Amino acid sequence: MDILRRIMGYVARYKWKAITAMLFLVLLISLNLITPYLTKILVDDVIRGGKRNLLVPILTAIFGFAACRGLLSYFRSFLFESVSQKCLYDLRNDMYTHLQGLSFAFYDDNRIGELMSRMTGDLEGIRMFVVGGLSILLENAIYFTGTTIMLFSLNAELALITLAILPFIAWVAVKFNKTIRPAYSEIREQQANLNTAAQENIAGVRVVRAFAREDYEIEKFEKENRLNQEKNKNASFIWARYFPLIEFLSGFCAVALIGYGGWMVAIEKITLGTVVAFNGYLWMLIMPVRMLGWIVNIIGHAITSGKRVFDILDTGSSIKEKSNSYFSDEYRGDVVFDNVSFSYKENSILFNININAPAGKTIGIMGPTGSGKTSIINLIGRLYDVSSGRVLVDGVDVRDWKLSALRSQIGIVMQDTFLFSDTVEGNILYGNPDASREDVIRAAKIAEAHDFIMEMPQGYDTIVGERGVGLSGGQKQRIAIARAIIKNPRILIMDDCTSAVDMETEYEIQQALKKIMKGRTTFIIAHRVSSVKDADEILFLDNGRIVERGTHEELLALKGRYYELYMQQYKDLDEFRSKRQVI
Amino acid sequence: MLRQRITDDEALEKPFNKEQFKRLMSYMKPYKKQLLITLVLMIVAAVCGLLGPLILQLAIDKYMFKEKLAGLLLITLAYLGVNLISMLCVRTRVRIMVVVGQEVLFRLRQDLFNHIQKLSFTFYDSRPAGKILVRIINDVNSLSDLLTNGIINVVTDVFTLIVALAFMFSIHFRLALITLTTVPLMVLVIFMLKRTIRVRWQTVRKKVSNMNAYLHESLAGMRVTQVFVREPETREVYRQLSSDIYSTWMNAIKVNNLFWPSIELIAAIGTVLIYWFGLQFLDQGTVTVGVLVAFTGYVWRFWQPLNNLCNFYNSLLVAMASTERIFELLDVRPDITDGENAVEMPPIKGEVRFDNVTFYYEPEKPVLENVSFTVRPGETIALVGPTGAGKTTIVNLISRFYDVVDGRVLIDGVDIRDVSLNSLRKQMGVMLQDPFIFSGTVMDNIRYGKLDATDEEVMEAARVVYAHEFIKDMEDGYYTEVQERGSRLSQGQKQLISFARALLADPKILILDEATSSIDTRTEILIQSGLRELLKGRTSFVIAHRLSTIRNADRIMVIDHGRIMECGSHDELIKKKGIYYNLYRAQYRYLMAI
């Protein structure tokens, strides 16, 4: 009930529209209730009773009523639609804004497909309730009581006989909806499975072909396809079992009316007009009963959908901004890790990390896969919160910073490069929407991306991303670097973002970066010694601990893990050098 | 500055095309018997429906008198019977047609899927994955209504109209004519209004799919948005898209809601006309009260079939657009297929020879020109060269992912176009730079390399590439579910898994295309020492940026501008002081500048 109340809270914002719509509805129903009565007068008094002078007024009334009904029902549904669309609009925006505020941890746990279904299917469930459920519930309740009163006042005996079957119709209708609902949701689930099977086959086509797994893929898809067929058949069979039965039972009322009503007319207990009027009212009564199942369904649906939607709206971000958070006009870019430990989902990731990176310094981070490199840099922009210790930027704990101020100072190039379906220029401008075309080109040149961009069909106006031109890993990485550069950040973080770029290009990028990052702080995660060797301090991580730290020379002199790595990568350097000296 | 680029050039409707409709109908051919039975059932049901007002009329005129009570009972029972028959007909029809319709959809979808398995990379390169997916899922779905209900309904609706007319004219000719005067009006309203309604709802659907596309992307890129603090701008775009939906929706509602009141009004005119003229006929004694009541019932029975016909027309247009797309896809000829006399590739020893190979996508931009080389069984070849030089193309040609334009690619002296694709690729292991992880468990992902591998074999492969350690530390070890392109794995971990997958396949020729770029050096070197044992006697091709990876190769080929510029062992090439030497030196340049 709480959920419905919350949904109604959205409706209440447009209460005057809703109230007007309800008023129209009540008027409309009253007109509808009178119409069959007019027919009764027509049959009994005008046709049979011979009061021909009443013909014109009655016919005019029938027509006039129909016209009024048309107008009323038009505006009623227009208003209801408007209210429901407004609510939907509000809810959608609330959801979107809220999703934007949720932390990385939330996105680690929630699949995009799942979030999409909440933003589409579940919001649709709520809309259905607002537009249909509410007005139809009201409409049918009034119809039901109104018609029942009319029928009983016309003739109680006939009313009792013809309506005897109603509870049974209601029972079947409710049962029908209860059975078919899970069947429909099974179809939806299976469609999602089918979708995944096809989508992965297409996206992974290179793997499928490389392993010659076409037959296996066909078999896999056929299984899902067959299940999809079964689920669809199943739902239709349920429909076939119940729906014609409901039709039949509704028709039974009319049969009872002809039989029993006809008998009553024959023994002159009632007039023929009463039977005709009954016939008119009967359908007004049967409809609400048949709708009962639908209404129960809509409400049930709204409750489950509402729960899923509000669950997200009620999810607090694990990253909370303090009330009087810190921001300033001038930022330096000093970064300090003060005894930082970090664990995530009961796994300890980092232990007692201490780093001091005053503005202008470059920190290189190395270490095997899973040693915690990315976690360190994620803590700087407060993408996650530390478990203990402090991360300070410009001497202020990042938890005291205004988030947007903090993150505006940081340019991150992430390991998994994500580009939007936009032009190359649009993607680079994402880092700084106010930048000019010249700035874009300058950033692209620094990132060594300009040349290949110019070779693309429309240059900077080429559309890339999921729905655009396919780029190689190295090309994506370079555009992502340009995107971070154009932001002109005080702190630049590069998370293994040149892995797909050849060494020479990487070298060029680094030389160019060195110039623009003067006086700013840079963090570089890399696997190649060449990427980090110029850093002011190199941290070698293993299992969440800094096992070695120092400059390139210091670490070489240490002859530890870093040295080992260096030797593996450059074992013939010395040999090469000596050769060069010979040359 | 935030924009959204959605190119939705797919037509929503297409005019009726006889050829394609016929082709679609050919899928229905095996079910002629079922279609015929359904048709009969529907016609029976339609007659039953039309009998309703007739029975009411009979009851009023003939049996609602004291002396005819037995008749009244009889006619009541008859009415009950008619309802019962109608119910059974509808039920049976649905049960038959759903089986037929779903079977056709199943077939169509499976045909599409099977077909795209035969298409080469050229096809996938040329269109976004989403568009292919839409054909298999949505376009087939959109035929559902036409196949299960549409065609049968149209026949029965026409029949209903004819029978209703026949009934009315046989009862009272002039009253029937008068009743019919409202029908042209009804037709006009239904067809005119429905057209506008249809067009406006299409606009709504487009806007909705725009918004959903944007939503999907902004959820996928949420991390980027947050990191770049672009929330306000994206929110504004979303709000705009969302408000577009509101306005187009209300725009559609404006006409949509006219429909029902118009029909009601026309029906009211019909009723008034029937009573007005009917009363005169009544006075003349040519009609009875029952006939009048029955006729008002018939007025209502006209709009339903008319409406159905109109809906059928609309869904036909939509179905034609889908049909065209489906058949267009089915008609794409696979350009890489088994030759007519393709034989099984015998077990590969590992000699790979390029004989004057030329390759291009567009003639004016050659990718490879007259490339010739021979690789001895068991050799490890490193391909070096700038981005776009043609390294990946060379390895793609070996697996016959593309066909050469000129020249030949021979494995063990056999032109690879003369053997079956399946037998060729089954003996090769290819690892790509961008590893693809299927949703499912880690175990399933590795096992993809050899479907009948035991758990032990899978783990063994994982051990060789040093993936075992991190896999067993995951929450469910090898049975951990990796979702949506393996989003919970780091790039390096994905590469390790796909490495294990390639190894498990026990390939005779191994191709590594920048396959270890995100794996740390220590692990990579460990892997290499493990691999050396494993790859003894197998030919392998390696594309890599890291020198440590390259220098261990037996021979290094330097590729530039689609040609092999140099070829030889590391030491030879260094001595030669050519391009490789310079490349090599360049890589050390700033390291030496310490």
XYZ file of C-alpha atoms in Angstrom, chain A residues 17 32 39 42-43 46-48 52 55-56 59-60 62-63 66-67 69-71 73-74 77-79 81-82 85-86 88-89 92-93 96-97 99-104 107-109 111-116 119-120 123-124 127 191 194-223 225-226 228-229 232-233 236-237 239-242 244-245 248 251-252 254-263 265-268 272 275-276 279 345 367-370 373 383-384 403-405 407-408 410-412 414-416 418-423 425-427 429-434 455 463 466-468 472-476 478 480 483-484 487 496 499-508 510-511 527-531 533-534 552-553 561 564-566 568-573 575-577 579-580 583, chain B residues 1-7 52 55-56 59-60 63-66 69 72 75-77 79-80 83-84 86-88 90-96 98-99 102-107 109-110 113-114 116-121 124-125 128-130 132-133 136-138 141 201 211-236 238-246 249-250 253-258 260-261 264-265 268-269 271-273 275-276 279-280 282-283 289-290 292-293 300 365 385-387 396 401-402 421-423 425-426 428-430 432-440 447-451 473 483-485 487-494 496 498 501-503 505 514 517-523 525 545-548 551-552 570-571 574-575 577 581 583-594:
416
model
C -6.313 17.862 -13.783
C -24.514 6.280 -20.020
C -34.600 3.047 -25.100
C -38.945 4.424 -26.729
C -40.003 0.795 -26.926
C -43.525 5.368 -28.168
C -43.589 2.147 -30.155
C -45.966 -0.015 -28.187
C -45.738 9.226 -31.154
C -40.517 10.197 -30.701
C -38.669 13.342 -31.733
C -34.490 10.492 -30.541
C -32.986 13.948 -30.079
C -30.467 9.764 -27.654
C -28.384 11.624 -30.210
C -24.240 10.374 -27.540
C -22.657 13.683 -28.579
C -20.788 11.370 -24.074
C -18.314 11.663 -26.912
C -17.088 15.044 -25.740
C -15.069 10.792 -22.805
C -12.656 12.575 -25.107
C -9.193 10.337 -21.321
C -7.130 13.245 -22.584
C -6.776 14.545 -19.053
C -3.342 10.566 -20.268
C -1.858 13.957 -19.575
C 2.455 11.166 -18.861
C 3.400 13.995 -16.525
C 5.944 9.311 -15.934
C 8.042 12.280 -17.013
C 11.829 9.153 -15.310
C 13.756 12.307 -14.521
C 17.787 9.370 -14.065
C 19.044 12.062 -11.735
C 21.118 7.018 -11.043
C 23.652 9.684 -11.879
C 24.339 10.153 -8.199
C 24.996 6.494 -7.474
C 28.568 5.392 -6.988
C 30.796 3.057 -8.947
C 27.327 -0.017 -11.127
C 29.660 -2.870 -10.232
C 26.685 -4.740 -8.823
C 23.720 -4.942 -14.810
C 22.785 -2.322 -17.352
C 20.127 -4.574 -18.834
C 18.528 -4.851 -15.415
C 18.560 -1.072 -14.884
C 17.135 -0.581 -18.355
C 13.580 2.420 -16.501
C 11.344 1.051 -19.241
C 7.885 2.650 -15.344
C 5.408 1.442 -17.952
C 2.003 4.444 -16.076
C 12.920 -12.966 -24.977
C 17.040 -15.111 -26.795
C 18.312 -11.607 -27.200
C 21.477 -12.349 -25.229
C 22.142 -15.495 -27.235
C 21.877 -13.638 -30.543
C 23.660 -10.536 -29.318
C 26.673 -12.424 -27.973
C 26.885 -14.443 -31.135
C 27.067 -11.265 -33.178
C 29.383 -9.360 -30.851
C 31.624 -12.389 -30.412
C 31.586 -13.372 -34.049
C 35.367 -13.349 -34.249
C 35.657 -15.872 -31.470
C 32.880 -18.018 -32.922
C 34.546 -18.123 -36.316
C 38.036 -18.584 -34.925
C 36.965 -21.680 -33.034
C 34.619 -22.857 -35.805
C 31.851 -23.033 -33.235
C 28.992 -22.222 -35.619
C 27.221 -25.529 -35.037
C 27.465 -25.146 -31.295
C 26.099 -21.603 -31.525
C 23.211 -22.771 -33.702
C 22.391 -25.459 -31.188
C 22.550 -22.955 -28.336
C 20.324 -20.478 -30.135
C 17.888 -23.143 -31.260
C 17.383 -24.156 -27.639
C 14.409 -20.120 -29.758
C 12.465 -23.306 -29.032
C 10.647 -18.905 -26.647
C 8.178 -20.694 -28.876
C 4.493 -18.069 -26.277
C 2.358 -21.097 -26.946
C -1.788 -18.376 -25.730
C -3.113 -21.693 -24.480
C -5.683 -17.328 -23.010
C -7.618 -19.875 -25.048
C -8.643 -21.723 -21.907
C -10.052 -18.728 -20.086
C -13.677 -17.747 -24.554
C -15.045 -19.130 -21.290
C -19.488 -17.618 -22.834
C -23.301 -14.401 -22.894
C -25.038 -16.553 -20.336
C -28.067 -12.482 -22.034
C -29.417 -16.008 -22.399
C -30.943 -15.822 -18.931
C -32.428 -12.466 -19.818
C -34.099 -13.766 -22.968
C -35.338 -16.904 -21.284
C -36.492 -15.611 -17.926
C -37.217 -12.061 -19.090
C -39.155 -13.400 -22.053
C -41.220 -15.545 -19.702
C -42.980 -10.509 -20.479
C -45.208 -13.395 -21.581
C -46.970 -13.550 -18.232
C -47.029 -9.748 -18.306
C -40.781 -5.599 -23.330
C -36.085 -6.388 -21.269
C -34.521 -4.156 -23.926
C -30.076 -5.799 -22.286
C 33.023 -6.653 -0.577
C 52.602 -4.420 -10.244
C 50.982 -7.636 -11.346
C 47.330 -7.941 -12.375
C 45.063 -7.673 -9.357
C 46.841 -0.444 -8.888
C 35.051 6.846 -6.884
C 35.192 4.596 -3.837
C 32.447 15.979 -5.349
C 32.006 17.934 -8.553
C 34.801 20.319 -7.576
C 36.424 15.511 -9.938
C 36.674 18.580 -12.158
C 41.041 15.197 -12.173
C 41.427 13.787 -15.667
C 41.167 10.023 -15.715
C 40.345 4.466 -17.699
C 41.574 1.037 -18.596
C 38.325 0.116 -20.301
C 34.341 3.888 -23.335
C 33.431 6.207 -26.175
C 29.968 7.616 -26.748
C 28.104 7.265 -30.024
C 29.026 10.728 -31.130
C 31.561 12.325 -33.437
C 35.037 15.853 -31.787
C 31.990 15.343 -29.580
C 33.798 12.605 -27.697
C 34.702 17.712 -26.117
C 33.135 15.525 -23.461
C 36.164 16.485 -21.382
C 35.399 20.173 -21.767
C 32.243 21.217 -23.631
C 33.399 24.821 -23.847
C 42.461 9.646 -42.191
C 30.765 9.067 -35.650
C 28.871 1.591 -30.228
C 26.734 2.755 -33.089
C 29.495 4.231 -35.188
C 41.058 -0.331 -32.789
C 41.915 -0.543 -29.111
C 44.861 1.801 -29.535
C 42.780 4.381 -31.380
C 40.102 4.345 -28.695
C 44.204 7.791 -27.768
C 40.215 8.841 -24.474
C 39.363 13.676 -23.842
C 41.190 13.774 -20.512
C 39.840 18.968 -19.531
C 47.202 1.403 -18.361
C 48.685 -0.814 -23.615
C 47.379 -1.037 -27.168
C 49.570 1.781 -28.447
C 52.989 0.996 -29.825
C 56.000 2.135 -27.859
C 57.082 4.832 -30.217
C 53.693 6.502 -30.165
C 53.576 6.125 -26.427
C 56.911 7.844 -26.167
C 55.679 10.743 -28.292
C 54.602 11.101 -22.984
C 56.975 13.736 -24.262
C 53.168 -2.630 -17.426
C 56.083 -1.319 -19.419
C 59.090 0.027 -17.593
C 59.466 2.613 -20.342
C 56.115 4.140 -19.393
C 60.754 5.204 -15.715
C 60.753 9.015 -15.782
C 64.023 4.367 -11.525
C 67.666 4.404 -10.525
C 61.025 -6.840 -8.228
C 63.647 -8.134 -12.272
C 60.917 -6.693 -14.484
C 63.323 -4.278 -16.050
C 62.959 -9.130 -18.394
C 61.863 -6.314 -20.621
C 65.256 -4.960 -21.507
C 67.681 -7.745 -20.962
C 69.609 -6.962 -24.094
C 69.831 -3.274 -23.511
C 74.398 -5.598 -24.952
C 72.803 -3.157 -27.325
C 74.488 -0.230 -25.702
C 77.260 -2.498 -29.594
C 76.318 1.087 -30.142
C 79.518 1.625 -33.909
C 27.680 20.848 -26.452
C 26.285 17.436 -25.673
C 24.639 15.856 -28.587
C 23.220 12.535 -29.290
C 23.714 10.831 -32.538
C 21.185 8.247 -33.341
C 20.965 7.122 -36.882
C -27.459 -13.272 -31.439
C -32.526 -14.814 -31.771
C -33.435 -11.771 -29.710
C -37.863 -14.181 -29.045
C -39.479 -10.756 -28.943
C -42.243 -16.280 -28.290
C -42.825 -13.672 -25.637
C -46.425 -14.662 -25.335
C -48.119 -16.983 -22.902
C -43.503 -20.674 -23.556
C -39.194 -19.570 -25.637
C -34.910 -20.590 -28.327
C -33.170 -19.835 -25.051
C -31.476 -23.202 -25.233
C -28.992 -19.263 -27.862
C -27.037 -21.049 -25.188
C -22.742 -19.324 -27.491
C -21.231 -22.665 -26.609
C -18.811 -19.961 -30.591
C -16.702 -20.491 -27.478
C -15.383 -23.831 -28.666
C -12.571 -19.531 -30.726
C -10.724 -21.784 -28.333
C -9.806 -24.324 -30.997
C -8.823 -21.646 -33.465
C -6.396 -20.031 -31.055
C -4.883 -23.369 -30.166
C -4.308 -24.280 -33.799
C -0.748 -20.266 -32.252
C 1.033 -23.517 -32.975
C 4.861 -19.786 -33.517
C 6.336 -22.592 -35.602
C 6.693 -20.227 -38.561
C 8.311 -17.568 -36.374
C 10.644 -20.173 -34.943
C 11.638 -21.363 -38.423
C 14.259 -16.830 -36.782
C 16.317 -19.985 -36.898
C 20.435 -17.123 -37.260
C 21.779 -20.105 -39.184
C 24.409 -15.286 -40.358
C 26.664 -18.063 -39.083
C 27.806 -18.486 -42.677
C 28.571 -14.818 -43.286
C 32.126 -13.548 -43.165
C 33.701 -10.651 -41.292
C 29.951 -7.845 -39.792
C 32.444 -5.073 -40.540
C 26.614 -2.340 -36.509
C 25.753 -5.364 -34.387
C 22.520 -3.728 -33.236
C 21.628 -7.408 -37.210
C 20.146 -8.138 -33.812
C 16.569 -11.541 -35.647
C 14.568 -10.415 -32.639
C 12.257 -7.481 -33.346
C 8.437 -10.589 -33.510
C 2.145 6.700 -32.694
C 15.390 7.836 -25.461
C 16.088 4.218 -24.641
C 19.149 4.162 -26.859
C 20.420 7.255 -25.111
C 19.573 5.813 -21.727
C 21.373 2.582 -22.450
C 24.463 4.386 -23.538
C 24.470 6.798 -20.678
C 24.162 3.926 -18.199
C 27.029 2.126 -19.921
C 29.101 5.295 -19.843
C 28.003 6.447 -16.395
C 31.489 6.025 -14.980
C 32.896 8.299 -17.661
C 30.159 10.837 -17.040
C 30.849 10.890 -13.315
C 34.576 11.119 -13.750
C 34.165 14.054 -16.123
C 31.441 15.639 -13.976
C 29.128 15.841 -16.988
C 25.984 14.898 -15.045
C 24.136 18.208 -15.522
C 24.536 18.183 -19.307
C 23.527 14.550 -19.780
C 20.601 15.139 -17.445
C 19.501 18.013 -19.656
C 17.688 13.151 -21.096
C 15.118 15.630 -19.852
C 14.755 16.951 -23.368
C 14.288 13.481 -24.825
C 11.850 12.668 -22.087
C 9.833 15.800 -22.662
C 9.761 15.069 -26.396
C 7.999 11.870 -25.518
C 5.452 13.741 -23.456
C 2.493 11.207 -26.866
C -0.119 13.824 -26.125
C -3.600 10.964 -27.871
C -5.346 13.984 -29.335
C -6.309 12.027 -32.438
C -6.272 8.596 -30.874
C -9.066 9.511 -28.483
C -11.237 10.864 -31.271
C -14.023 5.803 -30.105
C -16.360 8.805 -29.590
C -20.204 5.895 -30.912
C -21.667 8.997 -32.461
C -26.059 6.716 -32.393
C -26.992 8.294 -35.730
C -29.858 3.976 -34.078
C -31.831 7.190 -34.449
C -32.301 6.528 -38.169
C -36.088 4.079 -34.981
C -37.198 7.056 -37.046
C -41.447 3.365 -36.721
C -42.994 4.261 -40.046
C -43.895 -0.514 -38.101
C -47.031 1.498 -38.703
C -40.616 -4.540 -32.822
C -38.126 -7.396 -32.620
C -36.082 -2.938 -34.866
C -34.255 -4.091 -31.765
C -22.855 -2.231 -33.620
C 43.679 1.209 -51.077
C 55.299 -2.751 -37.969
C 53.317 0.416 -37.453
C 49.564 0.450 -36.908
C 43.338 -13.012 -40.760
C 38.545 -14.841 -42.216
C 38.872 -13.011 -45.513
C 36.424 -23.992 -43.290
C 35.464 -26.030 -40.298
C 38.329 -28.491 -40.574
C 39.752 -23.373 -38.279
C 39.373 -26.246 -35.830
C 44.003 -23.097 -35.419
C 43.960 -21.040 -32.266
C 43.376 -17.345 -32.692
C 42.529 -11.299 -30.494
C 43.476 -8.065 -28.846
C 39.952 -7.361 -27.632
C 39.048 -10.567 -25.839
C 35.409 -11.552 -25.925
C 33.932 -13.134 -22.845
C 30.527 -14.800 -23.064
C 28.065 -14.507 -20.219
C 28.243 -17.707 -18.250
C 35.661 -24.696 -22.418
C 34.484 -22.880 -25.511
C 37.864 -23.888 -26.984
C 37.071 -27.572 -26.644
C 33.479 -28.327 -25.847
C 40.307 -16.650 -5.823
C 28.187 -11.105 -16.950
C 27.677 -8.779 -19.840
C 30.894 -9.027 -21.747
C 32.457 -6.718 -16.999
C 33.733 -7.923 -13.659
C 37.065 -8.954 -15.076
C 39.983 -6.662 -15.783
C 41.249 -6.445 -19.339
C 44.292 -8.523 -18.424
C 42.142 -11.196 -16.805
C 39.937 -11.354 -19.866
C 44.224 -14.645 -19.768
C 40.723 -16.149 -23.710
C 40.472 -20.918 -24.233
C 42.753 -20.843 -27.269
C 45.190 -23.289 -25.680
C 41.592 -26.012 -28.403
C 48.340 -8.296 -29.441
C 48.988 -6.373 -24.216
C 47.230 -5.971 -20.878
C 48.947 -8.807 -19.081
C 51.764 -7.792 -16.780
C 55.261 -8.615 -17.903
C 56.006 -11.040 -15.116
C 52.967 -13.142 -15.936
C 57.153 -14.204 -19.190
C 54.339 -4.179 -29.175
C 56.457 -5.407 -26.336
C 60.008 -6.176 -27.337
C 60.346 -8.924 -24.793
C 62.622 -10.936 -29.588
C 62.173 -14.579 -28.674
C 66.440 -10.720 -33.931
C 70.199 -10.901 -34.129
C 69.988 -6.029 -35.631
C 73.150 -6.765 -37.542
C 70.879 -2.217 -39.330
C 67.199 -1.929 -36.073
C 62.517 0.538 -34.683
C 64.374 -1.242 -31.970
C 66.601 1.677 -31.344
C 63.676 4.046 -31.253
C 62.097 1.950 -28.561
C 65.149 2.361 -26.415
C 65.715 5.916 -27.313
C 64.480 7.597 -24.255
C 65.382 4.771 -21.984
C 68.965 5.397 -22.910
C 68.575 9.090 -22.480
C 68.688 8.637 -18.721
